[in-house]
Coordinates of C-alpha atoms and ligand atoms in Angstrom, one line a residue:
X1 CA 0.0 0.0 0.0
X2 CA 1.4 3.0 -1.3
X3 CA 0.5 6.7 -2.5
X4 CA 2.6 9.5 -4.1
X5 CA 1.4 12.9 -3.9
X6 CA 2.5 15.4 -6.2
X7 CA 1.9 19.6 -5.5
X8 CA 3.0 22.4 -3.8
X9 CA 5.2 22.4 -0.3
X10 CA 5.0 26.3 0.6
X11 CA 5.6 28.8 3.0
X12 CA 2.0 30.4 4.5
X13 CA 1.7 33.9 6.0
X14 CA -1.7 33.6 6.9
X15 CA -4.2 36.2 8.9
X16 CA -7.9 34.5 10.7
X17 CA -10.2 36.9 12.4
X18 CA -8.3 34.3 15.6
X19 CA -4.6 35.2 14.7
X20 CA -1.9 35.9 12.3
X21 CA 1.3 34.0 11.3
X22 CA 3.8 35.6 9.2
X23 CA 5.7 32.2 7.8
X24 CA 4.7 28.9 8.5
X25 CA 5.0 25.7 7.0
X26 CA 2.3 25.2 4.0
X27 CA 1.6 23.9 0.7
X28 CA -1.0 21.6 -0.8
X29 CA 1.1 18.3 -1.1
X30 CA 1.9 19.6 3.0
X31 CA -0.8 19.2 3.9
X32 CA -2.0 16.1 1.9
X33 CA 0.8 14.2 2.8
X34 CA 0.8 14.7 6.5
X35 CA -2.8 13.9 6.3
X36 CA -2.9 10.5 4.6
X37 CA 0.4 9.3 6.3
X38 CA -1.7 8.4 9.5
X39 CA -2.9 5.7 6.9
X40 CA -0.4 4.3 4.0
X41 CA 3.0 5.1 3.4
X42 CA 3.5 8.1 1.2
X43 CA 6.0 9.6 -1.4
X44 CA 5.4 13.6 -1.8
X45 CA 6.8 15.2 -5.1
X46 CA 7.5 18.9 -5.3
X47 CA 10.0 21.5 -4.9
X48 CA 11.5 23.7 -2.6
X49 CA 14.4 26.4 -2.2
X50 CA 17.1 26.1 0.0
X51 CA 15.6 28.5 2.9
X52 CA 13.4 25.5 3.5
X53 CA 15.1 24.8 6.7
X54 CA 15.4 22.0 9.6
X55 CA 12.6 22.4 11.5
X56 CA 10.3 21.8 7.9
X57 CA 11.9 18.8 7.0
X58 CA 11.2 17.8 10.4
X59 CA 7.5 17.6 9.7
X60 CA 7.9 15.1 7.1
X61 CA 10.6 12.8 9.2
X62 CA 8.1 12.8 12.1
X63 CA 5.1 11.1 10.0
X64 CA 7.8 9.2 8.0
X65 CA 6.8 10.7 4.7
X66 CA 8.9 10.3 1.7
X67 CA 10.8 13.2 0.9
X68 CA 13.0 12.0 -2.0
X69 CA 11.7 13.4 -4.9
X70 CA 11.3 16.9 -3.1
X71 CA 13.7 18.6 -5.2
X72 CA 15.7 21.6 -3.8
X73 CA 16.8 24.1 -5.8
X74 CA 20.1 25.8 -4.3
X75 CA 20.0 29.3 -3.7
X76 CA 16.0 29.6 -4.9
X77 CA 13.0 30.4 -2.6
X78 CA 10.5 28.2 -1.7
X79 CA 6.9 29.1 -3.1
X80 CA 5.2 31.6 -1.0
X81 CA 1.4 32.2 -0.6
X82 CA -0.4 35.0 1.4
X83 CA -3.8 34.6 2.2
X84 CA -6.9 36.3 5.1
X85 CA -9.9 35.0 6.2
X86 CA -12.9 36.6 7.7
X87 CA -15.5 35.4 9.2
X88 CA -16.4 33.5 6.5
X89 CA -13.9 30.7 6.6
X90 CA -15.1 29.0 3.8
X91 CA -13.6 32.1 1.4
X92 CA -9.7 32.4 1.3
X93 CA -8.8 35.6 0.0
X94 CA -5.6 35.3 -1.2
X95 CA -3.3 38.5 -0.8
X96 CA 0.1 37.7 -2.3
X97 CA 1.6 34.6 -4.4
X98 CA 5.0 33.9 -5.1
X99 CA 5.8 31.5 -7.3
X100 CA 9.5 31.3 -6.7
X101 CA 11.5 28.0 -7.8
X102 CA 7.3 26.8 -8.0
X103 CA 7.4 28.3 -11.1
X104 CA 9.5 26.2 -13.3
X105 CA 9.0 23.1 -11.6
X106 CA 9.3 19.9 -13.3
X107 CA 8.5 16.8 -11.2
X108 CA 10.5 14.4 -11.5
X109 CA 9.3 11.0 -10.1
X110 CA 11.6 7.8 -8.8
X111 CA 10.4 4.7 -9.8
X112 CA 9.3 4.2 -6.3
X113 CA 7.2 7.3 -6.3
X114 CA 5.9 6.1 -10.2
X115 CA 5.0 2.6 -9.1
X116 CA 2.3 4.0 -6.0
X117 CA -0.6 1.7 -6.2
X118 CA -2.3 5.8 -5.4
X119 CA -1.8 8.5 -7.1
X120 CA -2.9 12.4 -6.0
X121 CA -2.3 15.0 -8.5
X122 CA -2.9 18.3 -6.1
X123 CA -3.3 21.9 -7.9
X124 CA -0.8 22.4 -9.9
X125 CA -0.5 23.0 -13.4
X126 CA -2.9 20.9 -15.4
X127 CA -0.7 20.0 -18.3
X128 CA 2.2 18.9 -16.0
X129 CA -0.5 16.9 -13.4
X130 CA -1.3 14.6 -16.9
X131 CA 1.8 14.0 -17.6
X132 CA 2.9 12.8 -14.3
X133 CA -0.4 10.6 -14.4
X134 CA 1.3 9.4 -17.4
X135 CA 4.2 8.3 -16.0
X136 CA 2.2 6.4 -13.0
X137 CA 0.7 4.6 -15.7
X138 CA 0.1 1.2 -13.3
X139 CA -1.5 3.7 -10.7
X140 CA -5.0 1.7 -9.4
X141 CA -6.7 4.7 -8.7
X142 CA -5.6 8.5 -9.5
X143 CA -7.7 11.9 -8.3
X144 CA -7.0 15.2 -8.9
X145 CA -7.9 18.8 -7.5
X146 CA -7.9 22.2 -9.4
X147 CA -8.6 25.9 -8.7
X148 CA -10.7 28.8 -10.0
X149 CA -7.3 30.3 -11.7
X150 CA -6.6 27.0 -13.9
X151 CA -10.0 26.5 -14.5
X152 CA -10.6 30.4 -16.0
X153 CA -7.2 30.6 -18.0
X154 CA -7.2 26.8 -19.0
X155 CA -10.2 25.1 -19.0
X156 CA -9.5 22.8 -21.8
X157 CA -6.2 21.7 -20.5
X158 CA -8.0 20.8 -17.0
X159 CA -10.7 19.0 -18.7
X160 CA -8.0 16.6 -21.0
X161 CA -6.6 15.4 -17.1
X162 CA -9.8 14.9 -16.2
X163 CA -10.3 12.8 -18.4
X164 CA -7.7 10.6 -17.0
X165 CA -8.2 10.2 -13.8
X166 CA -11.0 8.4 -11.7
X167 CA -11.7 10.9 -9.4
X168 CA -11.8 14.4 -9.0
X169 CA -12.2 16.0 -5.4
X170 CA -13.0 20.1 -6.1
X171 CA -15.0 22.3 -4.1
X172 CA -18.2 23.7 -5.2
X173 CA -17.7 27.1 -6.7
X174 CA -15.0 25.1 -8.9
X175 CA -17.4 22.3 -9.7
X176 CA -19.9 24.8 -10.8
X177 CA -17.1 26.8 -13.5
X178 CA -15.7 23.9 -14.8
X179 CA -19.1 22.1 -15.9
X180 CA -20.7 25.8 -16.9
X181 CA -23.8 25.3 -14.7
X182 CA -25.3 26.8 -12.1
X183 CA -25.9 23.2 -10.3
X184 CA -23.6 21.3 -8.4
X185 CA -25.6 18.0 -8.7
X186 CA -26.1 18.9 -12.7
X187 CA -22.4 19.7 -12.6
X188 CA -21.2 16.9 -10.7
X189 CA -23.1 15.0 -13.4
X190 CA -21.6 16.9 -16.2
X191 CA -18.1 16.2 -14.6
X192 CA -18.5 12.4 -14.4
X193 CA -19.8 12.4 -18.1
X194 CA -16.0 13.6 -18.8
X195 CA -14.3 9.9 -17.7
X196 CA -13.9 10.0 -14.4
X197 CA -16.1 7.4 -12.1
X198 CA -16.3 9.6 -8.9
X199 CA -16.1 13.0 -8.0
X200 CA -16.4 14.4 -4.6
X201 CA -17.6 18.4 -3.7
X202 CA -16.0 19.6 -1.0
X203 CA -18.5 22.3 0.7
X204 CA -16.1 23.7 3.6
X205 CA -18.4 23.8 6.7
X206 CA -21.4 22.5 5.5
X207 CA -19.4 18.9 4.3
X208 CA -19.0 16.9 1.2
X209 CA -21.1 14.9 -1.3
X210 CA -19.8 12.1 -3.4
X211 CA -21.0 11.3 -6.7
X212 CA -20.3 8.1 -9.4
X213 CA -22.7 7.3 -11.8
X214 CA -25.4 5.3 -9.7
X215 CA -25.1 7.4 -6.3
X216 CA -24.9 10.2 -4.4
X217 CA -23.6 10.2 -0.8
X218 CA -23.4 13.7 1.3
X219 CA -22.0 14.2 4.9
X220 CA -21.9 17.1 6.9
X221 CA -18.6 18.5 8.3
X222 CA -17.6 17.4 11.8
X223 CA -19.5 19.8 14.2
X224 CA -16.8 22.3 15.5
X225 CA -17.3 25.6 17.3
X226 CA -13.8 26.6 17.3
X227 CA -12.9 26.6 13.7
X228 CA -9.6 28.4 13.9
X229 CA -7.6 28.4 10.7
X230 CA -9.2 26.6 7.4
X231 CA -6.1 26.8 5.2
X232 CA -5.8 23.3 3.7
X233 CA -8.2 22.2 4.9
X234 CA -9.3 20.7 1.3
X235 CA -5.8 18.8 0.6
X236 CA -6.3 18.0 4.6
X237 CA -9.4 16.0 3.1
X238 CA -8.3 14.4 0.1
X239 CA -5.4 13.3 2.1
X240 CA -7.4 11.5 4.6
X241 CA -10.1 10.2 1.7
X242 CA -7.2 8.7 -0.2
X243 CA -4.8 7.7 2.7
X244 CA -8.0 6.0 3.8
X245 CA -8.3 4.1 0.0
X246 CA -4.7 3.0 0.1
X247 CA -5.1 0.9 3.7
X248 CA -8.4 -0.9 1.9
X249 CA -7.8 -4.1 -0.5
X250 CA -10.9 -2.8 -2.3
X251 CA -11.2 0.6 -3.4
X252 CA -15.0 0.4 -4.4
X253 CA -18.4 2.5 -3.7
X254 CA -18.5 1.4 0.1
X255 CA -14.7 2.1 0.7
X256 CA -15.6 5.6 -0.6
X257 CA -18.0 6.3 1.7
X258 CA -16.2 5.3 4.7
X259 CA -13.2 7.1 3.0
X260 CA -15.7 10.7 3.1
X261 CA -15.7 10.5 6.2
X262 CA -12.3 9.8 7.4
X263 CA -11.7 13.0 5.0
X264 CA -13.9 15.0 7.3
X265 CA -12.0 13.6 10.0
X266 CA -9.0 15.0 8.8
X267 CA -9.9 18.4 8.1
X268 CA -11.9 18.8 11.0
X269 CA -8.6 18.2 12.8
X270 CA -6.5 20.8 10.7
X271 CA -9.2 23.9 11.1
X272 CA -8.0 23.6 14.9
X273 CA -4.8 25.4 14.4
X274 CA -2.8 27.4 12.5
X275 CA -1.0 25.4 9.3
X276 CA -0.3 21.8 10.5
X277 CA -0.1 22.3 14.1
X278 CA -2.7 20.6 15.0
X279 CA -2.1 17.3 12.2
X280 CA 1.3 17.7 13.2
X281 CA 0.7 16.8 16.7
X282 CA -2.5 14.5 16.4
X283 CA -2.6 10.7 17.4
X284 CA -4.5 8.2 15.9
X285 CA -6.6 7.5 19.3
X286 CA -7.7 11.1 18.5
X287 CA -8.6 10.0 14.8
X288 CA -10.5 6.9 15.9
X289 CA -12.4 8.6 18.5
X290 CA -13.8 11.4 16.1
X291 CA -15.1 8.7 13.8
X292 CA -16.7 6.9 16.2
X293 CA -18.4 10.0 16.7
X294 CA -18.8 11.1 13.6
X295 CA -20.7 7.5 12.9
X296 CA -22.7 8.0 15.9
X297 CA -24.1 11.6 15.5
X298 CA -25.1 10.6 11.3
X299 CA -26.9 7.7 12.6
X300 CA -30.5 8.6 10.5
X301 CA -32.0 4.9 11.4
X302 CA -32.4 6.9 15.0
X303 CA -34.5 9.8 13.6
X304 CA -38.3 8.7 14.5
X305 CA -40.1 9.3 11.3
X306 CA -43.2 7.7 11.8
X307 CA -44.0 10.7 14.2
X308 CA -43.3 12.9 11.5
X309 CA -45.5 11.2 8.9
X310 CA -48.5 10.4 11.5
X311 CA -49.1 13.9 12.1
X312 CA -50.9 14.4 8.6
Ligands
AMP401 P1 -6.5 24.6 0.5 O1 -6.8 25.6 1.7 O2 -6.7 23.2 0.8 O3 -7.1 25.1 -0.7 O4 -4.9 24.8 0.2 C1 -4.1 25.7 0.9 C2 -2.6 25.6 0.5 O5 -2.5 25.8 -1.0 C3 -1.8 26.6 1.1 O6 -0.9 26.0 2.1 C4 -0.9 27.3 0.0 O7 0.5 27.2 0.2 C5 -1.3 26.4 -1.2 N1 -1.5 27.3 -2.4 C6 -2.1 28.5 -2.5 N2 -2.2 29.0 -3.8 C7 -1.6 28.0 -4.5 C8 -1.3 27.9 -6.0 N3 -1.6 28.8 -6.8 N4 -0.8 26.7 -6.4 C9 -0.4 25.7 -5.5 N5 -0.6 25.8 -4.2 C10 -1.2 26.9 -3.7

């Protein structure tokens, strides 16, 4: 069981109507990776510059990811993103981006990292996330994310990787641009008409919904009152939906469901803190305890309907 990751690794300066942090560790492999190594083992592939220092790396050792094909460009800077939240946490509003070494970046993938029985091709450039889906070409199941940014300058280019992948985990606004609707269930629809046989809408607070051609499956979001800092909170998701995958023999319908909500899990986790404090730092006692909730509080065969329909 295996699963290689392939995105950004960035420095955050982020602002919450809670607190600010001027540089912290970020990026959406980051945050994937650390998320879905509570589950399989995991190869990351990205790029960073040489002021990524000690105590970064050290985040990666702890959870025993793979670091390997993290290539460090001497004497460049590590991608840099600055983004504030109100209280809207479901709206990053993103203030600065530096691309840095980010911007030329070529991954290059061992053959360990190649031969993942996962693959996750986070947002990065569409044309380069189909060619390294090309080059995982014995991958059992592959997913993808995009943004708003690809989506408007690109939209062709995103929709020829679609194609070639089995699932695509975007959130709702995204969902909605790329299929040209107004609906998310119409444009989840449209979106699985394009090749893929699942697609999951992320819908920060309120949950997420997955779709494949015969189903549709929504979950609300863990219930938190202290929702402190959403910043990958979506990788945070796919990496606990696809960690999840990569522990189960069978990656079919029901493993996808269960897999939702071990996403949720996740990214209910990582809103806590700032960055990956709090994924950083969590156990899987923790983990195992919120799903057992989780199960408990969606449990609809407890909701009395016949009171409900014997009042008419
Ligand atoms: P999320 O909140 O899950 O959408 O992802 C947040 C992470 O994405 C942050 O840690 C950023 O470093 C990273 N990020 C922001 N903008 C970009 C971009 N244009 N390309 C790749 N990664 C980005």
């Amino acid at each position: 069981m295996s699963l290689t990751v392939v995105g950004s690794v960035a420095f955050d300066a982020l602002e919450t109507p809670f607190g600010k942090r001027d540089k912290i560790l970020g990026g959406a492999a980051t945050h994937f990776s650390l998320s879905s190594s509570f589950y399989t083992n995991v190869n990351a592939v990205g790029v960073v510059g040489s002021d990524f220092g000690d105590e970064e790396w050290a985040v990666f050792k702890r959870h025993t990811i793979n670091t390997d094909d993290i290539e460090i460009v001497e004497n460049g800077k590590t991608f840099f993103w600055r983004g504030r939240y109100d209280y809207d946490m479901n709206t990053a509003h993103t203030l600065d981006t530096q691309l840095n070494v980010f911007e030329t970046f070529n991954p290059k993938l061992s053959e360990n990292s190649k031969n993942a029985r996962l693959l996750f091709l986070a947002n990065i450039l569409p044309m380069l996330q189909k060619q390294v889906r090309e080059q995982c070409e014995n991958a059992e199941f592959v997913a993808m994310d995009t943004m708003n940014f690809w989506i408007s300058s690109m939209k062709d280019a995103v929709i020829e990787t679609v194609k070639v992948v089995d699932c695509v985990i975007i959130n709702d606004a995204e969902a909605r641009q790329l299929a040209d609707v107004p609906n998310v269930i119409t444009a989840a629809k449209k979106i699985l008409e394009m090749g893929p046989k699942a697609v999951v809408i992320k819908r920060g607070e309120y949950g997420a919904a997955l779709f494949t051609e015969k189903s549709y499956f929504a979950i609300p979001a863990y219930p938190l009152e202290s929702v402190f800092d959403p910043t990958g909170a979506g990788d945070t998701f796919a990496g606990g939906f696809m960690g999840y995958l990569a522990s189960q023999e069978k990656i079919d319908e029901d493993a996808m469901r269960r897999a939702m909500i071990f996403g949720s899990v996740m990214a209910s986790f990582n809103v806590e803190k700032f960055g990956t404090e709090r994924v950083d730092a969590l156990t899987h006692d923790e983990i195992n305890q919120r799903f057992a909730d989780f199960k408990r509080f969606t449990h609809f065969e407890e909701i009395p309907f016949e009171r409900a329909t014997s009042a008419g």
